[in-house]
Structure formats: structure tokens, C-alpha cells
PDB file of C-alpha atoms in Angstrom:
ATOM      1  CA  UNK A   1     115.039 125.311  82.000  1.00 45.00           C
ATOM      2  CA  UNK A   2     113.982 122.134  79.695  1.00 62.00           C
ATOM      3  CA  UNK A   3     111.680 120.178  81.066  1.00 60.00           C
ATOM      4  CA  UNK A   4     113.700 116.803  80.484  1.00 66.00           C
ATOM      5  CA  UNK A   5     115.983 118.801  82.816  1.00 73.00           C
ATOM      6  CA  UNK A   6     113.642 119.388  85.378  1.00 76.00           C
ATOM      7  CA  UNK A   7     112.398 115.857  85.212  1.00 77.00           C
ATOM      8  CA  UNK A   8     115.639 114.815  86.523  1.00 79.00           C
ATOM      9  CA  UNK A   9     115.828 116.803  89.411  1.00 84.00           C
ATOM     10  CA  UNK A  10     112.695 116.361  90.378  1.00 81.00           C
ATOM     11  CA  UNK A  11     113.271 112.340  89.868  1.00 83.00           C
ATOM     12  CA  UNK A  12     116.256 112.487  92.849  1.00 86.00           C
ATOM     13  CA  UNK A  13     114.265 114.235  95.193  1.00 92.00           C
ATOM     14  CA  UNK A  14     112.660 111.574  97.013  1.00 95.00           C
ATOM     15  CA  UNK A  15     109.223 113.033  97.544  1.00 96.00           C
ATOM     16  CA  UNK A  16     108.962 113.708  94.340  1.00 94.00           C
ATOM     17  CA  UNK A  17     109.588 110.598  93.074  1.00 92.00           C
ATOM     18  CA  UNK A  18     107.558 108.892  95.007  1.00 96.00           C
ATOM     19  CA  UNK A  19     104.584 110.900  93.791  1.00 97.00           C
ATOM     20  CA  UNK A  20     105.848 110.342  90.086  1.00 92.00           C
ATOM     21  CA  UNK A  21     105.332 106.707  90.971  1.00 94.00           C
ATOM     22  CA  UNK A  22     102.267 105.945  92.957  1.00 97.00           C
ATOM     23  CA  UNK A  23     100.466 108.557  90.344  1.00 95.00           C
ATOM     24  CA  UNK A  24     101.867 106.768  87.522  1.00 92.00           C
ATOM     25  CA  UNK A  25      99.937 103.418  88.831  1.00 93.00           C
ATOM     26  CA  UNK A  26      96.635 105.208  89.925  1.00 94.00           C
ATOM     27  CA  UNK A  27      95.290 108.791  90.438  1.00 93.00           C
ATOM     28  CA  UNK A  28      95.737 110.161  93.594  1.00 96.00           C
ATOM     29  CA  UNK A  29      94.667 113.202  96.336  1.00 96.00           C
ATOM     30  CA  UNK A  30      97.026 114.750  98.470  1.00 96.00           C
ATOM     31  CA  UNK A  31      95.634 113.163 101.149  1.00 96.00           C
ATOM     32  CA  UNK A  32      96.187 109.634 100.275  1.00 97.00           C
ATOM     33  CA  UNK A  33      99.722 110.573  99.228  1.00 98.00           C
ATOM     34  CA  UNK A  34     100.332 111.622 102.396  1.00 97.00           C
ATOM     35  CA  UNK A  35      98.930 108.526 103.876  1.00 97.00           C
ATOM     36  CA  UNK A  36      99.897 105.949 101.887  1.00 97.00           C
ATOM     37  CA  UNK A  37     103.517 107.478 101.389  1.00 97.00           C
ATOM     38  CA  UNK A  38     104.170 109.000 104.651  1.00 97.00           C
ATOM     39  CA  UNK A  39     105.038 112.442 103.611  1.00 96.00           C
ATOM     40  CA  UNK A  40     103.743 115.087 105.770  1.00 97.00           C
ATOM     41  CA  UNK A  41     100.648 116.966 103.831  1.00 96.00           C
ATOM     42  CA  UNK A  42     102.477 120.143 103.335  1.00 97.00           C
ATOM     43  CA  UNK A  43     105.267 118.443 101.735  1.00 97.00           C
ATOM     44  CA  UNK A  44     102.597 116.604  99.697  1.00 97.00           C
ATOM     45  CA  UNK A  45     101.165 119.917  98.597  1.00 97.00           C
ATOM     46  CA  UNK A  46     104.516 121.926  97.917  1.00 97.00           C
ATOM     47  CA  UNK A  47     105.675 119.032  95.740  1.00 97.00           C
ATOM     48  CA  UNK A  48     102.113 118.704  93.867  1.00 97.00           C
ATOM     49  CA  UNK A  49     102.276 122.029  92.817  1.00 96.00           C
ATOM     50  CA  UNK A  50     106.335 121.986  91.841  1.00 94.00           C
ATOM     51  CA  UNK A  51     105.748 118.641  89.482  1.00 94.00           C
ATOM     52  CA  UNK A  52     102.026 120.502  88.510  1.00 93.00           C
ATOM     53  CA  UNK A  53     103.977 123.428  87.297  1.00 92.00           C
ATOM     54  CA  UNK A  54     106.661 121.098  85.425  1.00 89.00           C
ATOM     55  CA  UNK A  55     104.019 119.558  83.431  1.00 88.00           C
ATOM     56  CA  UNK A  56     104.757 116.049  85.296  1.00 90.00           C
ATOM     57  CA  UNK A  57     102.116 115.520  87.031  1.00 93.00           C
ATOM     58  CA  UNK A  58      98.234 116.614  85.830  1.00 93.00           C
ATOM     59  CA  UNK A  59      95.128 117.159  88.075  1.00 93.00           C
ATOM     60  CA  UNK A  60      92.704 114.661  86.432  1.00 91.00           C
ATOM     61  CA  UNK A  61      89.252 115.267  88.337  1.00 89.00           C
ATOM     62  CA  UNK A  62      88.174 117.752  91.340  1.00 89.00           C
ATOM     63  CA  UNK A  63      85.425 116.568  93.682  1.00 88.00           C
ATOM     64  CA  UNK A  64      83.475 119.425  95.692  1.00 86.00           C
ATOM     65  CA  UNK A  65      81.918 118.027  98.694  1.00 83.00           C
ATOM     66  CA  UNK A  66      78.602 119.459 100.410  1.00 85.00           C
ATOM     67  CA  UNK A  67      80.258 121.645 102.551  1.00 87.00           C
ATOM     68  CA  UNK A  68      82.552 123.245  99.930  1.00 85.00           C
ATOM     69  CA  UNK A  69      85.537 120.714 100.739  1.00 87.00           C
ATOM     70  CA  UNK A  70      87.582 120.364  97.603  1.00 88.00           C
ATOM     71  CA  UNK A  71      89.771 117.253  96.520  1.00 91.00           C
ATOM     72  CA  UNK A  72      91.918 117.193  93.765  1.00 93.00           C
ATOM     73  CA  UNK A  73      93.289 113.858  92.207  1.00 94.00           C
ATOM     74  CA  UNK A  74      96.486 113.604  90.305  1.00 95.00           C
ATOM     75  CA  UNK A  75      98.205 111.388  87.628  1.00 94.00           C
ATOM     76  CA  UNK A  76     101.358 111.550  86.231  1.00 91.00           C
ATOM     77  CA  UNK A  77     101.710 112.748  82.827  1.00 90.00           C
ATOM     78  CA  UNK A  78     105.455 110.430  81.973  1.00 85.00           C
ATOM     79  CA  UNK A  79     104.970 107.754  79.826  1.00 81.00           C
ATOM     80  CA  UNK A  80     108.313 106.861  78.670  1.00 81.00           C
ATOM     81  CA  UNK A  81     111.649 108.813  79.833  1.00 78.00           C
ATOM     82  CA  UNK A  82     114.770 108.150  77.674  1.00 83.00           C
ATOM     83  CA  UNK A  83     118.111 109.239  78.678  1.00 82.00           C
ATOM     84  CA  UNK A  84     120.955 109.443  75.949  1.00 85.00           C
ATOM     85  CA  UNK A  85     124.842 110.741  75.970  1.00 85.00           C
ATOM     86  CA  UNK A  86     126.250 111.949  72.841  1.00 87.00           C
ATOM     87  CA  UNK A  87     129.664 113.711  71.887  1.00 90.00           C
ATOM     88  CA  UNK A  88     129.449 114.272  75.500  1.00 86.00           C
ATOM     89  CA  UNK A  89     126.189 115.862  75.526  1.00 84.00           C
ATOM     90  CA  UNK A  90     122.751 114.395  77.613  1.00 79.00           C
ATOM     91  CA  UNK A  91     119.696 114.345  75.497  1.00 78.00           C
ATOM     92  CA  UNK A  92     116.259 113.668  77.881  1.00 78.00           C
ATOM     93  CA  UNK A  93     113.224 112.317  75.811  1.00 78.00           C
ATOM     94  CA  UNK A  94     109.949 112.471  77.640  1.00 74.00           C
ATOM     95  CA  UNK A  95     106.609 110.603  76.187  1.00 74.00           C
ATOM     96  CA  UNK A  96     104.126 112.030  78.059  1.00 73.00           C
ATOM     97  CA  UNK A  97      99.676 111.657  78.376  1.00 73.00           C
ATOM     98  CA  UNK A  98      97.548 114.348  78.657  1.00 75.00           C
ATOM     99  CA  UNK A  99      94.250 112.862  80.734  1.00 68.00           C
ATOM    100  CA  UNK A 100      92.427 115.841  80.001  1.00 67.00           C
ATOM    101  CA  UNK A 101      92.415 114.498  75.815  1.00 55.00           C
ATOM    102  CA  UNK A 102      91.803 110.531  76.832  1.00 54.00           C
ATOM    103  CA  UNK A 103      88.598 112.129  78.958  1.00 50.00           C
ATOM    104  CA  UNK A 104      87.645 114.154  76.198  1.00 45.00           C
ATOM    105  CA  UNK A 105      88.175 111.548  74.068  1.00 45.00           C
ATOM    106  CA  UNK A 106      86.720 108.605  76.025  1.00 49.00           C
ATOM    107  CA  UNK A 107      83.551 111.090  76.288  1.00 48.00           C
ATOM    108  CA  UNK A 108      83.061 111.725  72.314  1.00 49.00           C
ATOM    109  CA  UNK A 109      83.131 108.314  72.327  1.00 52.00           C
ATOM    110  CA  UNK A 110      80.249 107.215  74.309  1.00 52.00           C
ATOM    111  CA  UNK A 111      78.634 110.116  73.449  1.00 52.00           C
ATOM    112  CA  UNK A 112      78.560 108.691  69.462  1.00 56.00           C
ATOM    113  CA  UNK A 113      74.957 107.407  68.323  1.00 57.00           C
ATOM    114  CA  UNK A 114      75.013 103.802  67.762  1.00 55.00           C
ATOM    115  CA  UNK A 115      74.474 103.291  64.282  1.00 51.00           C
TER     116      UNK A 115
END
């Protein structure tokens, strides 16, 4: 299954969606999500790992607390979704970030000797 596809169904579900936008605006852990959405946590986490696994959502930093806790913050990866119909045929056209590159990025960059 494409992943333009996949977007789509994953856009009507209302969960989902939801997700898509709040991470879009800010990156998130499961348990805000479930707070500041109202979706029950398990939801929150079956979702996560169905828009994870479609590439639509990226985990963007993990904090371990002292006593081995872990939270895991999210963003979503859609920059730009374009939907056309042609000759009866529907074309999806995701721009999408990777976080992982702007970190990597961001870090070679202060990491540079000033010169």
C-alpha cells in the first residue's frame, strides 16, 4: 500500500488526525496527547505506532528519567499533502521532514569552528 494512500486513511480517522495536527504545531509525548486531546492513552499509543510505522509521524527525542521511566516525543513528518484527479485516476503528493537530518544538521552547524 502507497503511503499517499495510507495518509488518507489515516487522515479520516479522527484520532489520527488529531495527532497529525497537534504534532505538526509542536512535538509531543503520548501523554500530553492524551491530555490535551482527550484520547484515552492506549488509543494514543496504538495510533503512535500505526502513523510511526506509515512514516507520518517521527519520534524526535527520548528522555530516560532516574528511575528508568522513558518518554518519547513525536512530530509529524507532512509538510505539504497534494491531492490530484486525472483521467479518473487520484495522484497523492506528500512533502515530508525528516527531524532526525534538521538535528543532525542543526548540530554540524554549531559544532563548525568560527573562523
Amino acid at each position: 500500500m502507497d503511503n499517499g494512500k495510507v495518509f488518507i486513511e489515516l487522515l479520516a480517522d479522527k484520532y489520527s488526525s488529531a495527532i497529525m495536527a497537534l504534532t505538526s504545531q509542536k512535538e509531543c509525548s503520548a501523554l500530553q496527547l492524551n491530555q490535551e486531546l482527550n484520547i484515552p492513552l492506549s488509543t494514543v499509543y496504538r495510533k503512535l505506532k500505526l502513523l510511526e510505522n506509515a512514516n507520518l509521524i517521527q519520534n524526535v527525542k527520548t528522555i530516560t528519567d532516574l528511575s528508568g521511566n522513558v518518554e518519547k516525543y513525536y512530530r509529524c513528518t507532512i509538510h505539504e499533502a497534494r491531492v490530484g484527479f486525472h483521467d479518473g485516476k487520484v495522484s497523492i503528493s506528500l512533502d515530508t521532514l525528516d527531524y532526525k537530518d534538521k538535528f543532525v544538521r542543526i548540530w554540524k552547524r554549531l559544532s563548525k569552528p568560527e573562523g
